[in-house]
Amino acid sequence: MNDENKITRRQAVAGLGTAIATAAVAPVFGAVNDKVMDNVKLEDPTTKYPKPPFKEQSQEWPGLASKMDPKPDHGETSYKGSGRLKGRKALITGGDSGMGRAAAIAYAREGADVVINYYPTEEPDAQEVIALMKAAGVKAIAIPGDLREESFCKKLVEDAIKALGGLDIVVSNAGRQQSHASILDISTEQFDWTMKTNIYAPFWIIKAALPHLPPGSAIIGTTSEQATDPTPDLYDYAQTKAATTNYVRSLAKQLAPKGIRVNGVAPGPIWTPLQVSGGATMEKLKMFGGQTPMSRPGQPVELASIYVQLAASDASYATGQIYGSTGGAGMP
Ligand code: NAD
Ligand code: MG
């Protein structure tokens, strides 16, 4: 490194004039900048993705992303990795569609080996994700099964560890959301289904995984803006998200001394199968995301980099945090 660069790097760190710093730092970081440039095309977020009104559509639970209109964007053609998770070993529940799929594609392109879990009827979506991950040159393993069963959750973790040769990222993302106008419409069976999927499954999975997680590991839960600002039609679901936000904060304190970080992602309205398979009323679906300051729903890919950031080793001081992505309304 020549003297000029030595000085200008110091100036850059000290936060001196951006113009001077940029011009002078460029030669030092030139190679990296060229690569990153592909990702930094300036885009207007208000016009980037479809806005309501949307076509009426409904699918039987749990729905398929491939049958949605418009099809959600999970980063299939756009997400570019830069080795941020090279050599990492990840288990992602609900990895076939929605946020889980966006995280799976991004993790694979960042160099991680990935196991995805999903409900057996979601095989077509899952196979698309497996093919995309394999194309990134990493191990991509599909383990279908029902997370409402404790024995399956334990086996999922065991099988994932065997397949990956270890585990250091757990993304507990699968979720059940059904809209009910009144508490009177929620049967005990429905209530139990939501609790089992959203509260018990993460408990069983994290418990099974913990003895195997080395220091440096990351646990990420998908919570929701519903945790702090529940809508009237999601009585049972919203309280599971409050529980998720809460377990993230408690577990982060418990596991920080072991070097394991625990964080959450709190999406706003995101265009995923969950919404077209009972998660939203038809009325809400047609105008989905329209009430946000961005006037549109989010797409799963818009949260991919958050799941990457929370898992990556350079986020080593971030734990117990909830990271929101809501189009401007809602609090994490
Ligand atoms: P999604 O339907 O694409 O993903 C949910 C996944 O959960 C399904 O793909 C399915 O594989 C899995 N799942 C549900 N029950 C299961 C079971 N019993 N066994 C195995 N797998 C099961 O929808 P999404 O919106 O991407 O949901 C992912 C997470 O995001 C959920 O936790 C959801 O609550 C949360 N979330 C979604 C929104 C939104 O607007 N879409 C907003 C806030 C939070
Ligand atoms: Mg799915």
CSV table of C-alpha atoms and ligand atoms in Angstrom, one decimal:
chain,number,residue,atom,x,y,z
A,1,MET,CA,0.0,0.0,0.0
A,2,ASN,CA,1.4,3.4,-0.9
A,3,ASP,CA,1.5,6.4,1.4
A,4,GLU,CA,-1.3,8.2,-0.2
A,5,ASN,CA,-3.7,5.3,0.4
A,6,LYS,CA,-2.5,4.9,4.0
A,7,ILE,CA,-3.5,8.5,4.7
A,8,THR,CA,-6.8,8.3,2.9
A,9,ARG,CA,-7.9,5.1,4.6
A,10,ARG,CA,-7.3,6.8,7.9
A,11,GLN,CA,-9.2,9.9,6.7
A,12,ALA,CA,-12.1,7.7,5.6
A,13,VAL,CA,-12.3,6.0,9.0
A,14,ALA,CA,-12.2,9.3,10.7
A,15,GLY,CA,-15.3,10.3,8.6
A,16,LEU,CA,-13.7,13.1,6.5
A,17,GLY,CA,-15.3,14.5,3.4
A,18,THR,CA,-17.0,11.7,1.4
A,19,ALA,CA,-15.7,13.0,-1.9
A,20,ILE,CA,-12.1,12.8,-0.8
A,21,ALA,CA,-12.5,9.5,0.9
A,22,THR,CA,-14.3,7.8,-2.0
A,23,ALA,CA,-11.9,9.0,-4.6
A,24,ALA,CA,-8.9,7.8,-2.5
A,25,VAL,CA,-10.3,4.6,-1.1
A,26,ALA,CA,-11.4,3.3,-4.5
A,27,PRO,CA,-8.0,1.9,-5.4
A,28,VAL,CA,-7.8,0.0,-2.1
A,29,PHE,CA,-11.2,-1.5,-2.3
A,30,GLY,CA,-11.6,-1.4,-6.1
A,31,ALA,CA,-12.0,-5.1,-6.6
A,32,VAL,CA,-14.7,-5.5,-4.0
A,33,ASN,CA,-16.5,-2.4,-5.2
A,34,ASP,CA,-16.8,-3.7,-8.8
A,35,LYS,CA,-18.6,-6.8,-7.5
A,36,VAL,CA,-20.8,-5.0,-5.1
A,37,MET,CA,-21.8,-2.5,-7.8
A,38,ASP,CA,-24.1,-5.1,-9.3
A,39,ASN,CA,-26.2,-4.9,-6.2
A,40,VAL,CA,-26.6,-1.2,-5.8
A,41,LYS,CA,-28.6,-0.1,-8.8
A,42,LEU,CA,-30.7,2.8,-7.6
A,43,GLU,CA,-34.4,1.7,-7.5
A,44,ASP,CA,-37.5,3.5,-6.4
A,45,PRO,CA,-39.1,1.2,-3.7
A,46,THR,CA,-42.6,2.5,-4.4
A,47,THR,CA,-42.6,1.3,-8.0
A,48,LYS,CA,-40.4,-1.7,-7.7
A,49,TYR,CA,-43.1,-4.3,-7.2
A,50,PRO,CA,-46.9,-4.9,-7.8
A,51,LYS,CA,-49.4,-2.7,-6.0
A,52,PRO,CA,-53.0,-3.5,-5.2
A,53,PRO,CA,-55.7,-4.1,-6.4
A,54,PHE,CA,-54.8,-7.8,-6.7
A,55,LYS,CA,-56.9,-10.5,-8.4
A,56,GLU,CA,-59.2,-12.5,-6.2
A,57,GLN,CA,-57.5,-15.8,-5.4
A,58,SER,CA,-57.5,-18.5,-2.8
A,59,GLN,CA,-55.8,-21.8,-2.3
A,60,GLU,CA,-56.2,-24.6,0.1
A,61,TRP,CA,-53.8,-24.4,3.1
A,62,PRO,CA,-50.7,-24.2,3.0
A,63,GLY,CA,-50.8,-22.9,-0.7
A,64,LEU,CA,-48.1,-22.8,-3.3
A,65,ALA,CA,-46.1,-19.8,-4.3
A,66,SER,CA,-46.1,-21.1,-7.9
A,67,LYS,CA,-49.9,-20.8,-8.1
A,68,MET,CA,-50.0,-17.2,-6.9
A,69,ASP,CA,-50.8,-14.3,-9.3
A,70,PRO,CA,-48.6,-12.3,-9.4
A,71,LYS,CA,-45.9,-14.8,-8.4
A,72,PRO,CA,-43.9,-13.6,-5.4
A,73,ASP,CA,-40.3,-12.6,-5.9
A,74,HIS,CA,-38.0,-14.6,-3.6
A,75,GLY,CA,-34.8,-13.4,-5.3
A,76,GLU,CA,-34.7,-16.3,-7.8
A,77,THR,CA,-33.2,-14.0,-10.5
A,78,SER,CA,-32.0,-11.1,-8.5
A,79,TYR,CA,-30.2,-12.1,-5.3
A,80,LYS,CA,-26.4,-12.0,-5.6
A,81,GLY,CA,-24.2,-13.5,-2.9
A,82,SER,CA,-20.7,-12.4,-1.9
A,83,GLY,CA,-19.5,-15.3,0.3
A,84,ARG,CA,-20.9,-13.9,3.6
A,85,LEU,CA,-22.0,-17.3,4.9
A,86,LYS,CA,-19.4,-19.5,3.3
A,87,GLY,CA,-19.1,-22.9,5.0
A,88,ARG,CA,-22.1,-22.2,7.3
A,89,LYS,CA,-24.7,-24.9,7.9
A,90,ALA,CA,-28.4,-23.7,8.1
A,91,LEU,CA,-31.7,-25.2,8.9
A,92,ILE,CA,-34.7,-23.2,7.7
A,93,THR,CA,-38.3,-24.1,8.4
A,94,GLY,CA,-40.9,-23.1,5.9
A,95,GLY,CA,-38.1,-22.9,3.4
A,96,ASP,CA,-40.2,-23.7,0.4
A,97,SER,CA,-42.0,-20.4,0.0
A,98,GLY,CA,-42.2,-16.8,1.3
A,99,MET,CA,-39.5,-15.4,3.6
A,100,GLY,CA,-38.1,-18.9,4.3
A,101,ARG,CA,-37.5,-19.4,0.6
A,102,ALA,CA,-36.0,-16.0,0.1
A,103,ALA,CA,-33.6,-16.8,3.0
A,104,ALA,CA,-32.8,-20.2,1.6
A,105,ILE,CA,-31.9,-18.8,-1.8
A,106,ALA,CA,-29.8,-16.0,-0.3
A,107,TYR,CA,-28.0,-18.3,2.2
A,108,ALA,CA,-27.1,-20.7,-0.6
A,109,ARG,CA,-25.8,-17.9,-2.8
A,110,GLU,CA,-23.8,-16.6,0.2
A,111,GLY,CA,-22.1,-20.1,0.4
A,112,ALA,CA,-24.1,-21.9,3.1
A,113,ASP,CA,-25.2,-25.5,3.0
A,114,VAL,CA,-29.0,-25.5,3.7
A,115,VAL,CA,-31.7,-27.9,4.9
A,116,ILE,CA,-35.2,-26.7,4.3
A,117,ASN,CA,-38.3,-28.1,6.0
A,118,TYR,CA,-41.9,-27.7,4.7
A,119,TYR,CA,-45.3,-29.4,4.9
A,120,PRO,CA,-45.3,-32.5,2.6
A,121,THR,CA,-48.0,-31.0,0.2
A,122,GLU,CA,-45.5,-28.2,-0.6
A,123,GLU,CA,-43.2,-30.5,-2.5
A,124,PRO,CA,-43.5,-28.6,-5.8
A,125,ASP,CA,-42.4,-25.3,-4.3
A,126,ALA,CA,-39.7,-27.1,-2.3
A,127,GLN,CA,-38.2,-28.7,-5.4
A,128,GLU,CA,-37.8,-25.4,-7.1
A,129,VAL,CA,-35.9,-24.1,-4.1
A,130,ILE,CA,-33.7,-27.2,-4.0
A,131,ALA,CA,-32.8,-26.8,-7.6
A,132,LEU,CA,-32.0,-23.1,-7.2
A,133,MET,CA,-29.7,-23.8,-4.2
A,134,LYS,CA,-27.9,-26.7,-5.9
A,135,ALA,CA,-27.2,-24.3,-8.8
A,136,ALA,CA,-25.4,-22.2,-6.3
A,137,GLY,CA,-23.0,-25.1,-5.7
A,138,VAL,CA,-23.9,-25.9,-2.1
A,139,LYS,CA,-25.5,-28.8,-0.3
A,140,ALA,CA,-29.3,-28.4,-0.5
A,141,ILE,CA,-31.4,-30.9,1.4
A,142,ALA,CA,-35.2,-31.2,1.6
A,143,ILE,CA,-36.8,-32.7,4.8
A,144,PRO,CA,-40.6,-32.5,4.6
A,145,GLY,CA,-42.7,-33.1,7.7
A,146,ASP,CA,-45.3,-31.7,10.1
A,147,LEU,CA,-43.9,-29.4,12.7
A,148,ARG,CA,-46.9,-29.9,15.0
A,149,GLU,CA,-45.3,-33.1,16.1
A,150,GLU,CA,-42.5,-33.0,18.7
A,151,SER,CA,-41.0,-36.3,17.5
A,152,PHE,CA,-40.7,-34.9,14.0
A,153,CYS,CA,-39.1,-31.6,15.2
A,154,LYS,CA,-36.4,-33.6,17.0
A,155,LYS,CA,-35.8,-35.9,14.0
A,156,LEU,CA,-35.7,-32.9,11.7
A,157,VAL,CA,-32.8,-31.4,13.7
A,158,GLU,CA,-31.0,-34.8,14.0
A,159,ASP,CA,-31.3,-35.4,10.3
A,160,ALA,CA,-30.3,-31.9,9.4
A,161,ILE,CA,-27.1,-32.2,11.5
A,162,LYS,CA,-26.3,-35.6,9.9
A,163,ALA,CA,-26.8,-34.2,6.4
A,164,LEU,CA,-24.9,-31.0,7.0
A,165,GLY,CA,-22.2,-32.4,9.3
A,166,GLY,CA,-23.2,-29.9,12.0
A,167,LEU,CA,-25.4,-26.9,12.4
A,168,ASP,CA,-24.8,-23.2,13.1
A,169,ILE,CA,-27.8,-21.3,11.8
A,170,VAL,CA,-31.4,-22.1,12.8
A,171,VAL,CA,-34.1,-20.1,11.1
A,172,SER,CA,-37.4,-20.8,12.8
A,173,ASN,CA,-39.7,-19.3,10.2
A,174,ALA,CA,-42.7,-21.6,9.5
A,175,GLY,CA,-46.0,-20.2,10.6
A,176,ARG,CA,-49.7,-20.7,10.6
A,177,GLN,CA,-52.0,-17.8,10.2
A,178,GLN,CA,-55.8,-18.0,9.6
A,179,SER,CA,-58.1,-15.0,9.7
A,180,HIS,CA,-61.2,-15.2,11.9
A,181,ALA,CA,-63.6,-12.3,12.3
A,182,SER,CA,-64.4,-13.3,15.9
A,183,ILE,CA,-62.9,-15.3,18.7
A,184,LEU,CA,-66.1,-17.3,18.7
A,185,ASP,CA,-65.1,-18.7,15.3
A,186,ILE,CA,-61.9,-20.1,16.5
A,187,SER,CA,-62.2,-23.8,17.6
A,188,THR,CA,-59.9,-25.3,20.2
A,189,GLU,CA,-58.5,-27.4,17.3
A,190,GLN,CA,-57.6,-24.3,15.3
A,191,PHE,CA,-56.2,-22.5,18.3
A,192,ASP,CA,-54.1,-25.5,19.1
A,193,TRP,CA,-52.9,-25.8,15.5
A,194,THR,CA,-51.7,-22.2,15.6
A,195,MET,CA,-50.0,-22.6,19.0
A,196,LYS,CA,-48.3,-25.9,18.0
A,197,THR,CA,-46.9,-24.4,14.7
A,198,ASN,CA,-45.9,-21.0,15.9
A,199,ILE,CA,-44.9,-21.6,19.6
A,200,TYR,CA,-44.2,-25.2,20.3
A,201,ALA,CA,-42.3,-26.1,17.1
A,202,PRO,CA,-39.6,-23.4,17.6
A,203,PHE,CA,-39.3,-24.5,21.2
A,204,TRP,CA,-38.8,-28.1,20.2
A,205,ILE,CA,-36.5,-27.3,17.3
A,206,ILE,CA,-34.3,-24.9,19.3
A,207,LYS,CA,-34.1,-27.3,22.2
A,208,ALA,CA,-33.0,-30.1,20.0
A,209,ALA,CA,-30.5,-27.9,18.2
A,210,LEU,CA,-28.9,-26.1,21.1
A,211,PRO,CA,-26.5,-28.9,22.3
A,212,HIS,CA,-25.0,-29.0,18.8
A,213,LEU,CA,-24.7,-25.2,18.1
A,214,PRO,CA,-21.1,-24.0,18.4
A,215,PRO,CA,-20.2,-20.4,19.6
A,216,GLY,CA,-20.8,-18.1,16.7
A,217,SER,CA,-24.1,-19.7,15.8
A,218,ALA,CA,-27.2,-17.7,15.1
A,219,ILE,CA,-30.9,-18.4,15.8
A,220,ILE,CA,-33.4,-16.3,13.9
A,221,GLY,CA,-37.2,-16.3,14.4
A,222,THR,CA,-39.7,-14.9,12.1
A,223,THR,CA,-42.1,-12.8,14.2
A,224,SER,CA,-44.4,-10.0,12.9
A,225,GLU,CA,-45.6,-6.5,13.3
A,226,GLN,CA,-48.7,-8.3,14.7
A,227,ALA,CA,-46.6,-8.9,17.9
A,228,THR,CA,-47.0,-5.2,18.9
A,229,ASP,CA,-50.0,-4.0,16.8
A,230,PRO,CA,-52.4,-6.9,16.4
A,231,THR,CA,-55.4,-6.7,14.0
A,232,PRO,CA,-58.8,-7.8,15.3
A,233,ASP,CA,-59.0,-10.9,12.9
A,234,LEU,CA,-55.8,-12.5,14.0
A,235,TYR,CA,-56.5,-13.0,17.7
A,236,ASP,CA,-54.7,-16.4,18.0
A,237,TYR,CA,-51.9,-15.7,15.5
A,238,ALA,CA,-51.0,-12.3,16.8
A,239,GLN,CA,-50.4,-13.6,20.3
A,240,THR,CA,-48.0,-16.3,19.0
A,241,LYS,CA,-46.0,-13.5,17.4
A,242,ALA,CA,-45.8,-11.6,20.7
A,243,ALA,CA,-44.5,-14.9,22.1
A,244,THR,CA,-41.9,-15.1,19.3
A,245,THR,CA,-40.7,-11.6,19.9
A,246,ASN,CA,-40.5,-12.4,23.6
A,247,TYR,CA,-38.6,-15.7,23.2
A,248,VAL,CA,-36.1,-13.9,21.0
A,249,ARG,CA,-35.3,-11.4,23.7
A,250,SER,CA,-35.2,-13.9,26.6
A,251,LEU,CA,-33.2,-16.5,24.7
A,252,ALA,CA,-30.7,-13.9,23.5
A,253,LYS,CA,-29.9,-13.1,27.1
A,254,GLN,CA,-29.7,-16.7,28.1
A,255,LEU,CA,-27.4,-17.7,25.1
A,256,ALA,CA,-25.2,-14.7,24.8
A,257,PRO,CA,-22.7,-16.1,27.3
A,258,LYS,CA,-22.4,-19.2,25.1
A,259,GLY,CA,-21.7,-17.0,22.0
A,260,ILE,CA,-25.0,-17.8,20.4
A,261,ARG,CA,-27.0,-14.9,19.0
A,262,VAL,CA,-30.8,-14.8,18.8
A,263,ASN,CA,-32.7,-12.3,16.7
A,264,GLY,CA,-36.0,-11.9,15.0
A,265,VAL,CA,-37.4,-10.5,11.8
A,266,ALA,CA,-40.7,-8.7,11.9
A,267,PRO,CA,-42.3,-8.4,8.4
A,268,GLY,CA,-45.3,-6.2,7.6
A,269,PRO,CA,-47.7,-7.4,4.8
A,270,ILE,CA,-45.7,-9.6,2.5
A,271,TRP,CA,-47.0,-11.3,-0.6
A,272,THR,CA,-46.8,-15.0,0.3
A,273,PRO,CA,-49.0,-18.2,0.1
A,274,LEU,CA,-49.8,-17.8,3.8
A,275,GLN,CA,-52.1,-14.8,2.9
A,276,VAL,CA,-53.9,-16.6,0.0
A,277,SER,CA,-54.6,-19.8,2.0
A,278,GLY,CA,-56.7,-18.4,4.8
A,279,GLY,CA,-54.4,-15.8,6.3
A,280,ALA,CA,-56.3,-12.8,4.9
A,281,THR,CA,-59.9,-12.2,4.0
A,282,MET,CA,-60.6,-11.7,0.2
A,283,GLU,CA,-61.4,-8.1,0.9
A,284,LYS,CA,-58.0,-7.6,2.6
A,285,LEU,CA,-56.2,-9.6,0.0
A,286,LYS,CA,-57.4,-7.5,-2.9
A,287,MET,CA,-56.0,-4.4,-1.3
A,288,PHE,CA,-53.1,-6.2,0.3
A,289,GLY,CA,-50.3,-3.8,1.5
A,290,GLY,CA,-52.2,-0.8,0.1
A,291,GLN,CA,-52.5,0.8,3.6
A,292,THR,CA,-48.8,1.1,4.1
A,293,PRO,CA,-46.9,4.3,3.3
A,294,MET,CA,-45.3,2.4,0.4
A,295,SER,CA,-48.8,1.6,-0.9
A,296,ARG,CA,-47.9,-2.0,-1.7
A,297,PRO,CA,-47.1,-5.3,0.0
A,298,GLY,CA,-43.5,-6.4,0.4
A,299,GLN,CA,-42.0,-9.2,-1.6
A,300,PRO,CA,-40.1,-12.0,0.3
A,301,VAL,CA,-36.8,-11.1,-1.5
A,302,GLU,CA,-36.9,-7.6,0.2
A,303,LEU,CA,-36.2,-9.4,3.5
A,304,ALA,CA,-33.5,-11.8,2.3
A,305,SER,CA,-30.6,-9.6,3.2
A,306,ILE,CA,-32.0,-9.2,6.7
A,307,TYR,CA,-31.8,-12.9,7.3
A,308,VAL,CA,-28.3,-12.9,5.9
A,309,GLN,CA,-27.2,-10.0,8.0
A,310,LEU,CA,-28.6,-11.6,11.3
A,311,ALA,CA,-26.8,-14.9,10.5
A,312,ALA,CA,-23.5,-13.4,9.4
A,313,SER,CA,-20.5,-13.4,11.7
A,314,ASP,CA,-19.8,-9.7,11.2
A,315,ALA,CA,-23.1,-9.0,13.0
A,316,SER,CA,-21.5,-10.4,16.1
A,317,TYR,CA,-22.8,-7.8,18.6
A,318,ALA,CA,-26.4,-7.9,17.4
A,319,THR,CA,-28.5,-10.2,19.6
A,320,GLY,CA,-32.0,-9.9,21.2
A,321,GLN,CA,-33.0,-7.6,18.3
A,322,ILE,CA,-36.2,-7.5,16.2
A,323,TYR,CA,-35.5,-6.2,12.7
A,324,GLY,CA,-38.7,-4.8,11.0
A,325,SER,CA,-39.5,-4.6,7.3
A,326,THR,CA,-43.0,-3.2,7.0
A,327,GLY,CA,-43.2,-0.6,4.2
A,328,GLY,CA,-43.3,2.2,6.8
A,329,ALA,CA,-46.2,1.2,9.0
A,330,GLY,CA,-46.0,-1.1,12.0
A,331,MET,CA,-43.3,-1.5,14.6
A,332,PRO,CA,-40.9,-4.4,15.0
B,1,NAD,P1,-45.4,-19.0,3.6
B,1,NAD,O1,-46.8,-19.7,3.5
B,1,NAD,O2,-44.7,-18.9,2.4
B,1,NAD,O3,-44.5,-19.8,4.7
B,1,NAD,C1,-45.0,-20.4,5.8
B,1,NAD,C2,-44.5,-21.8,5.8
B,1,NAD,O4,-44.8,-22.4,7.1
B,1,NAD,C3,-45.1,-22.7,4.8
B,1,NAD,O5,-44.4,-22.6,3.5
B,1,NAD,C4,-45.0,-24.1,5.4
B,1,NAD,O6,-43.8,-24.7,4.8
B,1,NAD,C5,-44.7,-23.8,6.9
B,1,NAD,N1,-45.5,-24.5,7.8
B,1,NAD,C6,-46.7,-24.1,8.3
B,1,NAD,N2,-47.2,-25.1,9.1
B,1,NAD,C7,-46.4,-26.1,9.0
B,1,NAD,C8,-46.4,-27.4,9.6
B,1,NAD,N3,-47.4,-27.8,10.4
B,1,NAD,N4,-45.4,-28.2,9.3
B,1,NAD,C9,-44.4,-27.8,8.5
B,1,NAD,N5,-44.3,-26.6,7.9
B,1,NAD,C10,-45.3,-25.8,8.2
B,1,NAD,O7,-45.7,-17.6,4.2
B,1,NAD,P2,-44.7,-16.5,4.9
B,1,NAD,O8,-45.6,-15.3,4.9
B,1,NAD,O9,-43.4,-16.5,4.2
B,1,NAD,O10,-44.5,-17.0,6.3
B,1,NAD,C11,-43.2,-17.2,6.9
B,1,NAD,C12,-43.3,-16.5,8.3
B,1,NAD,O11,-43.5,-15.1,8.2
B,1,NAD,C13,-44.4,-17.0,9.2
B,1,NAD,O12,-43.9,-17.2,10.5
B,1,NAD,C14,-45.4,-15.9,9.2
B,1,NAD,O13,-46.1,-15.9,10.4
B,1,NAD,C15,-44.4,-14.7,9.1
B,1,NAD,N6,-45.0,-13.4,8.7
B,1,NAD,C16,-45.6,-13.3,7.5
B,1,NAD,C17,-46.2,-12.1,7.1
B,1,NAD,C18,-46.8,-11.9,5.8
B,1,NAD,O14,-47.5,-10.9,5.5
B,1,NAD,N7,-46.7,-12.8,4.8
B,1,NAD,C19,-46.1,-11.0,8.0
B,1,NAD,C20,-45.5,-11.2,9.2
B,1,NAD,C21,-44.9,-12.4,9.5
B,2,MG,MG,-45.1,-22.8,1.5
